[in-house]
Amino acid sequence: MNDISTRPAAEAPPVEGAIVRLSEASLGDVGTIVDVRAESSPDNHGVNLEELQRRLLEFGFVEGARIEVIHEGAIRRDPIAVRLDDMRVALRRRDAEDVYILLDGAKT
Amino acid sequence: MSETLTSARVALVGNPNSGKTALFNALTGSRQKVANYAGVTVERKEGMITSAAGRNLYVLDLPGTYSLRARSPDEAVTRDAVLGRLEGETPPDVVICVADATNLRLVLRLAMELKQVGRPMVLALNMYDIAQRQGLRIDLEGLSREIGAPIVTTVATRKRGIEDLVAQVDALAAAGQLVGENTWREPNAAEIRQAHAEAQRLVRTYVRPPEHPDTWTGKIDKVLLHPVGGLAILLGLLFVMFQAVFTWATPAMDGIEAIFGALGQFVGAYVSNDLLRSLISDGIIAGVGSVLVFLPQILVLFFFIILLEDLGYMARAAFLMDRIMGGAGLHGRAFIPLLSSFACAIPGIMSTRVIDSKEDRLTTILVAPLMTCSARIPVYTLIIGAFIPNERVWGFASLQGLVMFGLYASGILSALAISFVIRRVFWRGTVEPFLMELPTYKMPEPKSVLRNLWIRAKIFLNRAGRIILPMMILIWVLSTFPYPPEGATQPAIDYSFAGMIGHAIQPLLAPIGFNWQMSIALVPGMAAREVAVAALGTVYAIGDAENNVGALGTALANHWSLATGLSFLAWYVFAPQCAPTLGVVKRETNSWRWPVIMFVYMVALAYTASFIVYHTAVALGGG
Ligand SMILES: Nc1nc2c(ncn2[C@@H]2O[C@H](COP(=O)(O)OP(=O)(O)O)[C@@H](O)[C@H]2O)c(=O)[nH]1
Ligand SMILES: [Mg+2]
């Protein structure tokens, strides 16, 4: 198995603040998706939140997926490109608010 | 069912970039037809192939999708075609689910949805060459057993595995009626999660990860997606593209013009009836020629677009431009269509198909004609040459060049402003989420690039023939009838319907400084923007005006004030002086509503701009 699709070791409990929204992640952040919700900024997406959530899930933003932020746009670091398991996906930060990531480095 | 014995319908379904179109081409070769689905602007590509058993297989290339839950008009076509809900379409007898063998997880979820539809399915593991090169191992038997469908490995670009695929499809078609019950319905979030977990399990069980995974894509992206460097490269690329559109296409365009000119004269010499001669050489031949002359530019432009698309760069360009375009309410993908519109709005509008959401697509279509197309250049050159002194300013810049630049800039800025307004006022809050896969880079296959180019050319010629030509003939009729009376002193066009229209609208155009000659020239000028030059030549009785720009310029400088000249320029920045564009908008949006809206807003904009320019210039002493 290549390392990007394995789950993090379960033994080490995450420290406080180790979970970030994908919309706030920075370049180089690596981690595992722990939650994909349908709750933030309902008017912001042009589609309703459940629809946005389903689209994210369909692209592979699912709990347990490995994710790494690999590129950022020039203006306000938006949009971002992520490596999601073994594919690359581009998305806007505002559509990524409901994707929660447990960062690898934060486990101590 | 005896019918399934002699023929079967086959649909290609799969994720974007999995190689559906390449597979479609490999299957059907040149026996394919491109049309539109009834009522929508989505392209319908069908081809025919005869199997070894003698069965005719009608293959349909469907738009790429990640789910049968459609999110765009294109994806809705895929869903409805698969479910057999599309009006005038027979549901497919066999579905080929096309998968990129190196990226299976998402397509396996789609395959599970397709299984629910209950139609016989074959899974084509395409790009198997890449999978093998990477040392990716797939347990085909195990996977086939689990998903309950035969698996065929293919390399579409090399035509490998095609016979095997046809044989499998044929076998399923021969089994005929085995169509099961359709249990598909839109999955909810929990079901998508569950399906994903299942796909994940299949991948873990049956696919051994690559020994040599692709590392090129990451390395190339480090450069091409660099926030600053990437944008610089994109701009450089655009510059090259733009140059090529003008320099490569020019010889061919001159050739086409010369051929049609000669053809018109040749035919003219053999037809003695004046009216018939005028219809054939001025109406039909000149009309066809004035459309065909854009073919070289369209081909050069599409050559670049297809090349970049096949490379996998297009998604990167959309990524880089998304925020910049987004400021004006445009989608990152609108960037290529708008760029194309600098050559001609027609291919630009045709290429808006790459934009998923309807609102984003319509906004792009509406502002595309504001980009300075190449047909405006002859008009700009004429007026600038006649009214703007050939001087240097600030020691180095040519004043004429600066005015030209200003005209281009006005077009771009107004397009951004208009799309901003459309977004804020008409489609508030309907900005679709931007979620896009960045495919791995691939070397384009020269043959498939050429084939796609040929298909584009055919589509353009087909549309040109069906929409543009009739408009050209209508404009010829307006400019020819009725005939001038005996002993007429004015040019013949003055007495025609075009002349009447020109005289009728002249009072409306007087406030922006247009005289009746200009008003008349606007009518035939609807055929295409550069026709206005010839039309002005006609009304000012200067023969062969297009090749005699100097004489026409002098005449204009004598008859028009500076304010009028500038007002005319402003008019040409904004006015919808191009019936073919309106025709293509009708075709692409499938309704007269959008061309009408486009016409009205552009006329309003042009009138306002000309009014301001004219009165400012008069106030400054240019009257
Ligand atoms: N190496 C390789 N490249 C392929 C294969 N099939 C398609 N391609 C390339 O993959 C890209 C996307 O193919 P296309 O047919 O446009 O995908 P579609 O979006 O599913 O229609 C193009 O650059 C093709 O040349 C294949 O079997 N092997
Ligand atoms: Mg395709």
CSV table of N, CA, C and O in Angstrom, one decimal, chain B residues 88-160:
chain,number,residue,atom,x,y,z
B,88,GLY,N,-36.6,11.0,-27.6
B,88,GLY,CA,-36.1,10.7,-28.9
B,88,GLY,C,-34.9,9.8,-28.9
B,88,GLY,O,-34.2,9.6,-29.9
B,89,GLU,N,-34.5,9.3,-27.7
B,89,GLU,CA,-33.4,8.4,-27.6
B,89,GLU,C,-33.8,7.0,-27.1
B,89,GLU,O,-34.6,7.0,-26.1
B,90,THR,N,-33.3,6.0,-27.8
B,90,THR,CA,-33.6,4.7,-27.2
B,90,THR,C,-32.6,4.4,-26.2
B,90,THR,O,-31.4,4.7,-26.3
B,91,PRO,N,-33.0,3.8,-25.0
B,91,PRO,CA,-32.0,3.5,-24.0
B,91,PRO,C,-30.9,2.5,-24.5
B,91,PRO,O,-31.2,1.7,-25.4
B,92,PRO,N,-29.7,2.6,-23.9
B,92,PRO,CA,-28.7,1.7,-24.4
B,92,PRO,C,-28.9,0.3,-24.1
B,92,PRO,O,-29.5,0.0,-23.0
B,93,ASP,N,-28.5,-0.7,-25.0
B,93,ASP,CA,-28.6,-2.1,-24.7
B,93,ASP,C,-27.5,-2.5,-23.8
B,93,ASP,O,-27.6,-3.5,-23.0
B,94,VAL,N,-26.3,-1.9,-24.0
B,94,VAL,CA,-25.1,-2.2,-23.3
B,94,VAL,C,-24.4,-0.9,-22.9
B,94,VAL,O,-24.4,0.0,-23.6
B,95,VAL,N,-24.0,-0.9,-21.6
B,95,VAL,CA,-23.2,0.3,-21.2
B,95,VAL,C,-21.7,-0.1,-21.1
B,95,VAL,O,-21.4,-1.2,-20.5
B,96,ILE,N,-20.8,0.7,-21.6
B,96,ILE,CA,-19.4,0.5,-21.4
B,96,ILE,C,-19.0,1.5,-20.4
B,96,ILE,O,-19.1,2.7,-20.6
B,97,CYS,N,-18.6,1.1,-19.2
B,97,CYS,CA,-18.1,2.0,-18.2
B,97,CYS,C,-16.6,2.1,-18.4
B,97,CYS,O,-15.8,1.2,-18.3
B,98,VAL,N,-16.2,3.3,-18.8
B,98,VAL,CA,-14.8,3.6,-19.1
B,98,VAL,C,-14.0,4.0,-17.9
B,98,VAL,O,-14.4,5.0,-17.3
B,99,ALA,N,-12.9,3.3,-17.6
B,99,ALA,CA,-12.2,3.7,-16.4
B,99,ALA,C,-10.7,4.0,-16.7
B,99,ALA,O,-10.2,3.3,-17.6
B,100,ASP,N,-10.2,5.0,-16.0
B,100,ASP,CA,-8.7,5.2,-16.1
B,100,ASP,C,-8.1,4.2,-15.1
B,100,ASP,O,-8.3,4.3,-13.9
B,101,ALA,N,-7.4,3.2,-15.7
B,101,ALA,CA,-6.9,2.1,-14.8
B,101,ALA,C,-6.0,2.6,-13.7
B,101,ALA,O,-5.9,1.9,-12.7
B,102,THR,N,-5.4,3.8,-13.9
B,102,THR,CA,-4.5,4.2,-12.8
B,102,THR,C,-5.3,5.0,-11.8
B,102,THR,O,-4.6,5.5,-10.8
B,103,ASN,N,-6.6,5.2,-11.9
B,103,ASN,CA,-7.3,6.0,-11.0
B,103,ASN,C,-8.7,5.4,-10.8
B,103,ASN,O,-9.7,6.0,-11.3
B,104,LEU,N,-8.8,4.3,-10.1
B,104,LEU,CA,-10.0,3.5,-10.2
B,104,LEU,C,-11.1,3.9,-9.1
B,104,LEU,O,-12.3,3.6,-9.3
B,105,ARG,N,-10.7,4.5,-8.0
B,105,ARG,CA,-11.7,4.5,-6.9
B,105,ARG,C,-13.0,5.2,-7.3
B,105,ARG,O,-14.1,4.7,-7.1
B,106,LEU,N,-12.9,6.4,-7.9
B,106,LEU,CA,-14.1,7.2,-8.2
B,106,LEU,C,-15.0,6.5,-9.2
B,106,LEU,O,-16.2,6.5,-9.1
B,107,VAL,N,-14.3,5.8,-10.2
B,107,VAL,CA,-15.1,5.2,-11.3
B,107,VAL,C,-15.7,4.0,-10.8
B,107,VAL,O,-16.8,3.6,-11.3
B,108,LEU,N,-15.1,3.3,-9.8
B,108,LEU,CA,-15.8,2.1,-9.3
B,108,LEU,C,-17.1,2.5,-8.6
B,108,LEU,O,-18.1,1.7,-8.7
B,109,ARG,N,-17.1,3.7,-8.0
B,109,ARG,CA,-18.4,4.1,-7.4
B,109,ARG,C,-19.4,4.3,-8.5
B,109,ARG,O,-20.6,4.0,-8.4
B,110,LEU,N,-19.0,5.0,-9.6
B,110,LEU,CA,-19.9,5.2,-10.7
B,110,LEU,C,-20.3,3.9,-11.3
B,110,LEU,O,-21.5,3.7,-11.6
B,111,ALA,N,-19.4,2.9,-11.4
B,111,ALA,CA,-19.8,1.6,-11.9
B,111,ALA,C,-20.9,1.0,-11.1
B,111,ALA,O,-21.8,0.3,-11.6
B,112,MET,N,-20.8,1.1,-9.8
B,112,MET,CA,-21.8,0.6,-8.9
B,112,MET,C,-23.2,1.2,-9.2
B,112,MET,O,-24.2,0.5,-9.2
B,113,GLU,N,-23.2,2.5,-9.4
B,113,GLU,CA,-24.4,3.2,-9.7
B,113,GLU,C,-25.0,2.7,-11.1
B,113,GLU,O,-26.2,2.4,-11.2
B,114,LEU,N,-24.1,2.5,-12.0
B,114,LEU,CA,-24.5,2.0,-13.3
B,114,LEU,C,-25.1,0.6,-13.2
B,114,LEU,O,-26.0,0.2,-13.9
B,115,LYS,N,-24.5,-0.2,-12.3
B,115,LYS,CA,-25.1,-1.6,-12.1
B,115,LYS,C,-26.5,-1.5,-11.6
B,115,LYS,O,-27.3,-2.3,-12.0
B,116,GLN,N,-26.8,-0.5,-10.8
B,116,GLN,CA,-28.1,-0.4,-10.3
B,116,GLN,C,-29.2,-0.1,-11.4
B,116,GLN,O,-30.3,-0.4,-11.2
B,117,VAL,N,-28.7,0.5,-12.5
B,117,VAL,CA,-29.6,0.8,-13.6
B,117,VAL,C,-30.1,-0.5,-14.2
B,117,VAL,O,-31.2,-0.5,-14.8
B,118,GLY,N,-29.3,-1.5,-14.1
B,118,GLY,CA,-29.8,-2.8,-14.5
B,118,GLY,C,-29.5,-3.2,-15.9
B,118,GLY,O,-29.9,-4.2,-16.4
B,119,ARG,N,-28.7,-2.3,-16.6
B,119,ARG,CA,-28.4,-2.7,-18.0
B,119,ARG,C,-27.1,-3.5,-18.0
B,119,ARG,O,-26.2,-3.2,-17.2
B,120,PRO,N,-26.9,-4.4,-19.0
B,120,PRO,CA,-25.7,-5.1,-19.1
B,120,PRO,C,-24.5,-4.1,-19.2
B,120,PRO,O,-24.6,-3.1,-19.9
B,121,MET,N,-23.4,-4.4,-18.6
B,121,MET,CA,-22.3,-3.4,-18.5
B,121,MET,C,-21.0,-4.2,-18.7
B,121,MET,O,-20.8,-5.3,-18.3
B,122,VAL,N,-20.1,-3.5,-19.4
B,122,VAL,CA,-18.7,-3.9,-19.5
B,122,VAL,C,-17.8,-2.9,-18.9
B,122,VAL,O,-18.1,-1.7,-19.1
B,123,LEU,N,-16.8,-3.3,-18.1
B,123,LEU,CA,-15.9,-2.3,-17.6
B,123,LEU,C,-14.7,-2.3,-18.4
B,123,LEU,O,-14.0,-3.3,-18.6
B,124,ALA,N,-14.4,-1.1,-19.1
B,124,ALA,CA,-13.2,-1.0,-19.9
B,124,ALA,C,-12.1,-0.3,-19.1
B,124,ALA,O,-12.2,0.8,-18.7
B,125,LEU,N,-11.1,-1.1,-18.7
B,125,LEU,CA,-9.9,-0.5,-18.0
B,125,LEU,C,-9.0,0.1,-19.0
B,125,LEU,O,-8.1,-0.5,-19.6
B,126,ASN,N,-9.2,1.4,-19.2
B,126,ASN,CA,-8.4,2.1,-20.3
B,126,ASN,C,-7.1,2.6,-19.7
B,126,ASN,O,-6.9,2.6,-18.5
B,127,MET,N,-6.2,3.1,-20.5
B,127,MET,CA,-4.9,3.6,-20.1
B,127,MET,C,-4.1,2.5,-19.5
B,127,MET,O,-3.4,2.7,-18.5
B,128,TYR,N,-4.4,1.3,-20.0
B,128,TYR,CA,-3.7,0.2,-19.4
B,128,TYR,C,-2.2,0.2,-19.6
B,128,TYR,O,-1.4,-0.4,-18.9
B,129,ASP,N,-1.8,0.9,-20.7
B,129,ASP,CA,-0.4,1.1,-20.9
B,129,ASP,C,0.3,1.8,-19.8
B,129,ASP,O,1.4,1.4,-19.3
B,130,ILE,N,-0.3,2.9,-19.3
B,130,ILE,CA,0.2,3.6,-18.3
B,130,ILE,C,0.3,2.8,-17.0
B,130,ILE,O,1.2,2.8,-16.2
B,131,ALA,N,-0.8,2.1,-16.7
B,131,ALA,CA,-0.9,1.2,-15.6
B,131,ALA,C,0.3,0.2,-15.6
B,131,ALA,O,0.9,0.0,-14.5
B,132,GLN,N,0.5,-0.4,-16.7
B,132,GLN,CA,1.6,-1.3,-16.8
B,132,GLN,C,2.9,-0.7,-16.6
B,132,GLN,O,3.8,-1.2,-15.9
B,133,ARG,N,3.1,0.5,-17.2
B,133,ARG,CA,4.4,1.2,-17.1
B,133,ARG,C,4.7,1.5,-15.6
B,133,ARG,O,5.8,1.4,-15.2
B,134,GLN,N,3.6,1.8,-14.9
B,134,GLN,CA,3.8,2.1,-13.5
B,134,GLN,C,3.9,0.9,-12.6
B,134,GLN,O,4.2,1.0,-11.4
B,135,GLY,N,3.7,-0.3,-13.2
B,135,GLY,CA,3.8,-1.5,-12.4
B,135,GLY,C,2.6,-1.7,-11.5
B,135,GLY,O,2.7,-2.3,-10.4
B,136,LEU,N,1.5,-1.2,-12.0
B,136,LEU,CA,0.2,-1.3,-11.2
B,136,LEU,C,-0.3,-2.7,-11.5
B,136,LEU,O,-0.4,-3.1,-12.7
B,137,ARG,N,-0.7,-3.5,-10.5
B,137,ARG,CA,-1.3,-4.8,-10.7
B,137,ARG,C,-2.7,-4.8,-10.3
B,137,ARG,O,-3.1,-4.4,-9.2
B,138,ILE,N,-3.6,-5.3,-11.3
B,138,ILE,CA,-5.0,-5.4,-11.0
B,138,ILE,C,-5.4,-6.8,-11.1
B,138,ILE,O,-5.1,-7.4,-12.2
B,139,ASP,N,-6.1,-7.4,-10.1
B,139,ASP,CA,-6.6,-8.7,-10.2
B,139,ASP,C,-8.0,-8.6,-11.0
B,139,ASP,O,-9.0,-8.4,-10.4
B,140,LEU,N,-7.8,-8.8,-12.3
B,140,LEU,CA,-9.0,-8.5,-13.2
B,140,LEU,C,-10.1,-9.5,-12.9
B,140,LEU,O,-11.3,-9.1,-12.8
B,141,GLU,N,-9.8,-10.8,-12.6
B,141,GLU,CA,-10.8,-11.8,-12.4
B,141,GLU,C,-11.6,-11.5,-11.1
B,141,GLU,O,-12.8,-11.5,-11.1
B,142,GLY,N,-10.8,-11.2,-10.1
B,142,GLY,CA,-11.5,-10.9,-8.8
B,142,GLY,C,-12.4,-9.7,-8.9
B,142,GLY,O,-13.5,-9.7,-8.4
B,143,LEU,N,-11.9,-8.6,-9.5
B,143,LEU,CA,-12.6,-7.4,-9.6
B,143,LEU,C,-13.9,-7.6,-10.5
B,143,LEU,O,-15.0,-7.2,-10.1
B,144,SER,N,-13.7,-8.4,-11.5
B,144,SER,CA,-14.8,-8.6,-12.4
B,144,SER,C,-15.9,-9.4,-11.7
B,144,SER,O,-17.1,-9.1,-11.8
B,145,ARG,N,-15.5,-10.4,-10.9
B,145,ARG,CA,-16.5,-11.2,-10.1
B,145,ARG,C,-17.2,-10.3,-9.1
B,145,ARG,O,-18.4,-10.3,-9.1
B,146,GLU,N,-16.5,-9.4,-8.4
B,146,GLU,CA,-17.2,-8.5,-7.4
B,146,GLU,C,-18.1,-7.5,-8.0
B,146,GLU,O,-19.2,-7.3,-7.5
B,147,ILE,N,-17.8,-6.9,-9.1
B,147,ILE,CA,-18.7,-5.9,-9.7
B,147,ILE,C,-19.7,-6.5,-10.6
B,147,ILE,O,-20.7,-5.9,-11.0
B,148,GLY,N,-19.5,-7.8,-10.9
B,148,GLY,CA,-20.5,-8.5,-11.7
B,148,GLY,C,-20.6,-8.0,-13.2
B,148,GLY,O,-21.7,-7.9,-13.7
B,149,ALA,N,-19.4,-7.7,-13.7
B,149,ALA,CA,-19.4,-7.3,-15.1
B,149,ALA,C,-18.1,-7.7,-15.7
B,149,ALA,O,-17.1,-7.8,-15.0
B,150,PRO,N,-18.1,-8.1,-17.0
B,150,PRO,CA,-16.8,-8.4,-17.7
B,150,PRO,C,-15.9,-7.2,-17.7
B,150,PRO,O,-16.3,-6.1,-17.8
B,151,ILE,N,-14.6,-7.5,-17.6
B,151,ILE,CA,-13.6,-6.4,-17.7
B,151,ILE,C,-12.7,-6.6,-18.9
B,151,ILE,O,-12.3,-7.7,-19.2
B,152,VAL,N,-12.5,-5.5,-19.6
B,152,VAL,CA,-11.6,-5.6,-20.8
B,152,VAL,C,-10.5,-4.5,-20.6
B,152,VAL,O,-10.8,-3.4,-20.1
B,153,THR,N,-9.2,-4.8,-20.8
B,153,THR,CA,-8.2,-3.8,-20.7
B,153,THR,C,-8.0,-3.2,-22.1
B,153,THR,O,-8.0,-3.9,-23.1
B,154,THR,N,-7.9,-1.8,-22.1
B,154,THR,CA,-7.7,-1.2,-23.4
B,154,THR,C,-6.7,-0.1,-23.3
B,154,THR,O,-6.4,0.4,-22.3
B,155,VAL,N,-6.1,0.2,-24.5
B,155,VAL,CA,-5.3,1.4,-24.7
B,155,VAL,C,-5.9,2.1,-25.9
B,155,VAL,O,-5.6,1.8,-27.0
B,156,ALA,N,-6.8,3.0,-25.6
B,156,ALA,CA,-7.6,3.6,-26.7
B,156,ALA,C,-6.7,4.3,-27.7
B,156,ALA,O,-7.0,4.2,-28.9
B,157,THR,N,-5.7,5.0,-27.3
B,157,THR,CA,-4.9,5.8,-28.2
B,157,THR,C,-4.1,4.9,-29.1
B,157,THR,O,-3.7,5.3,-30.2
B,158,ARG,N,-3.9,3.6,-28.7
B,158,ARG,CA,-3.1,2.7,-29.6
B,158,ARG,C,-4.0,1.6,-30.2
B,158,ARG,O,-3.6,0.7,-30.8
B,159,LYS,N,-5.3,1.8,-30.0
B,159,LYS,CA,-6.3,0.8,-30.4
B,159,LYS,C,-6.1,-0.6,-29.9
B,159,LYS,O,-6.3,-1.6,-30.6
B,160,ARG,N,-5.6,-0.7,-28.7
B,160,ARG,CA,-5.3,-2.0,-28.2
B,160,ARG,C,-6.5,-2.4,-27.3
B,160,ARG,O,-7.1,-1.6,-26.6
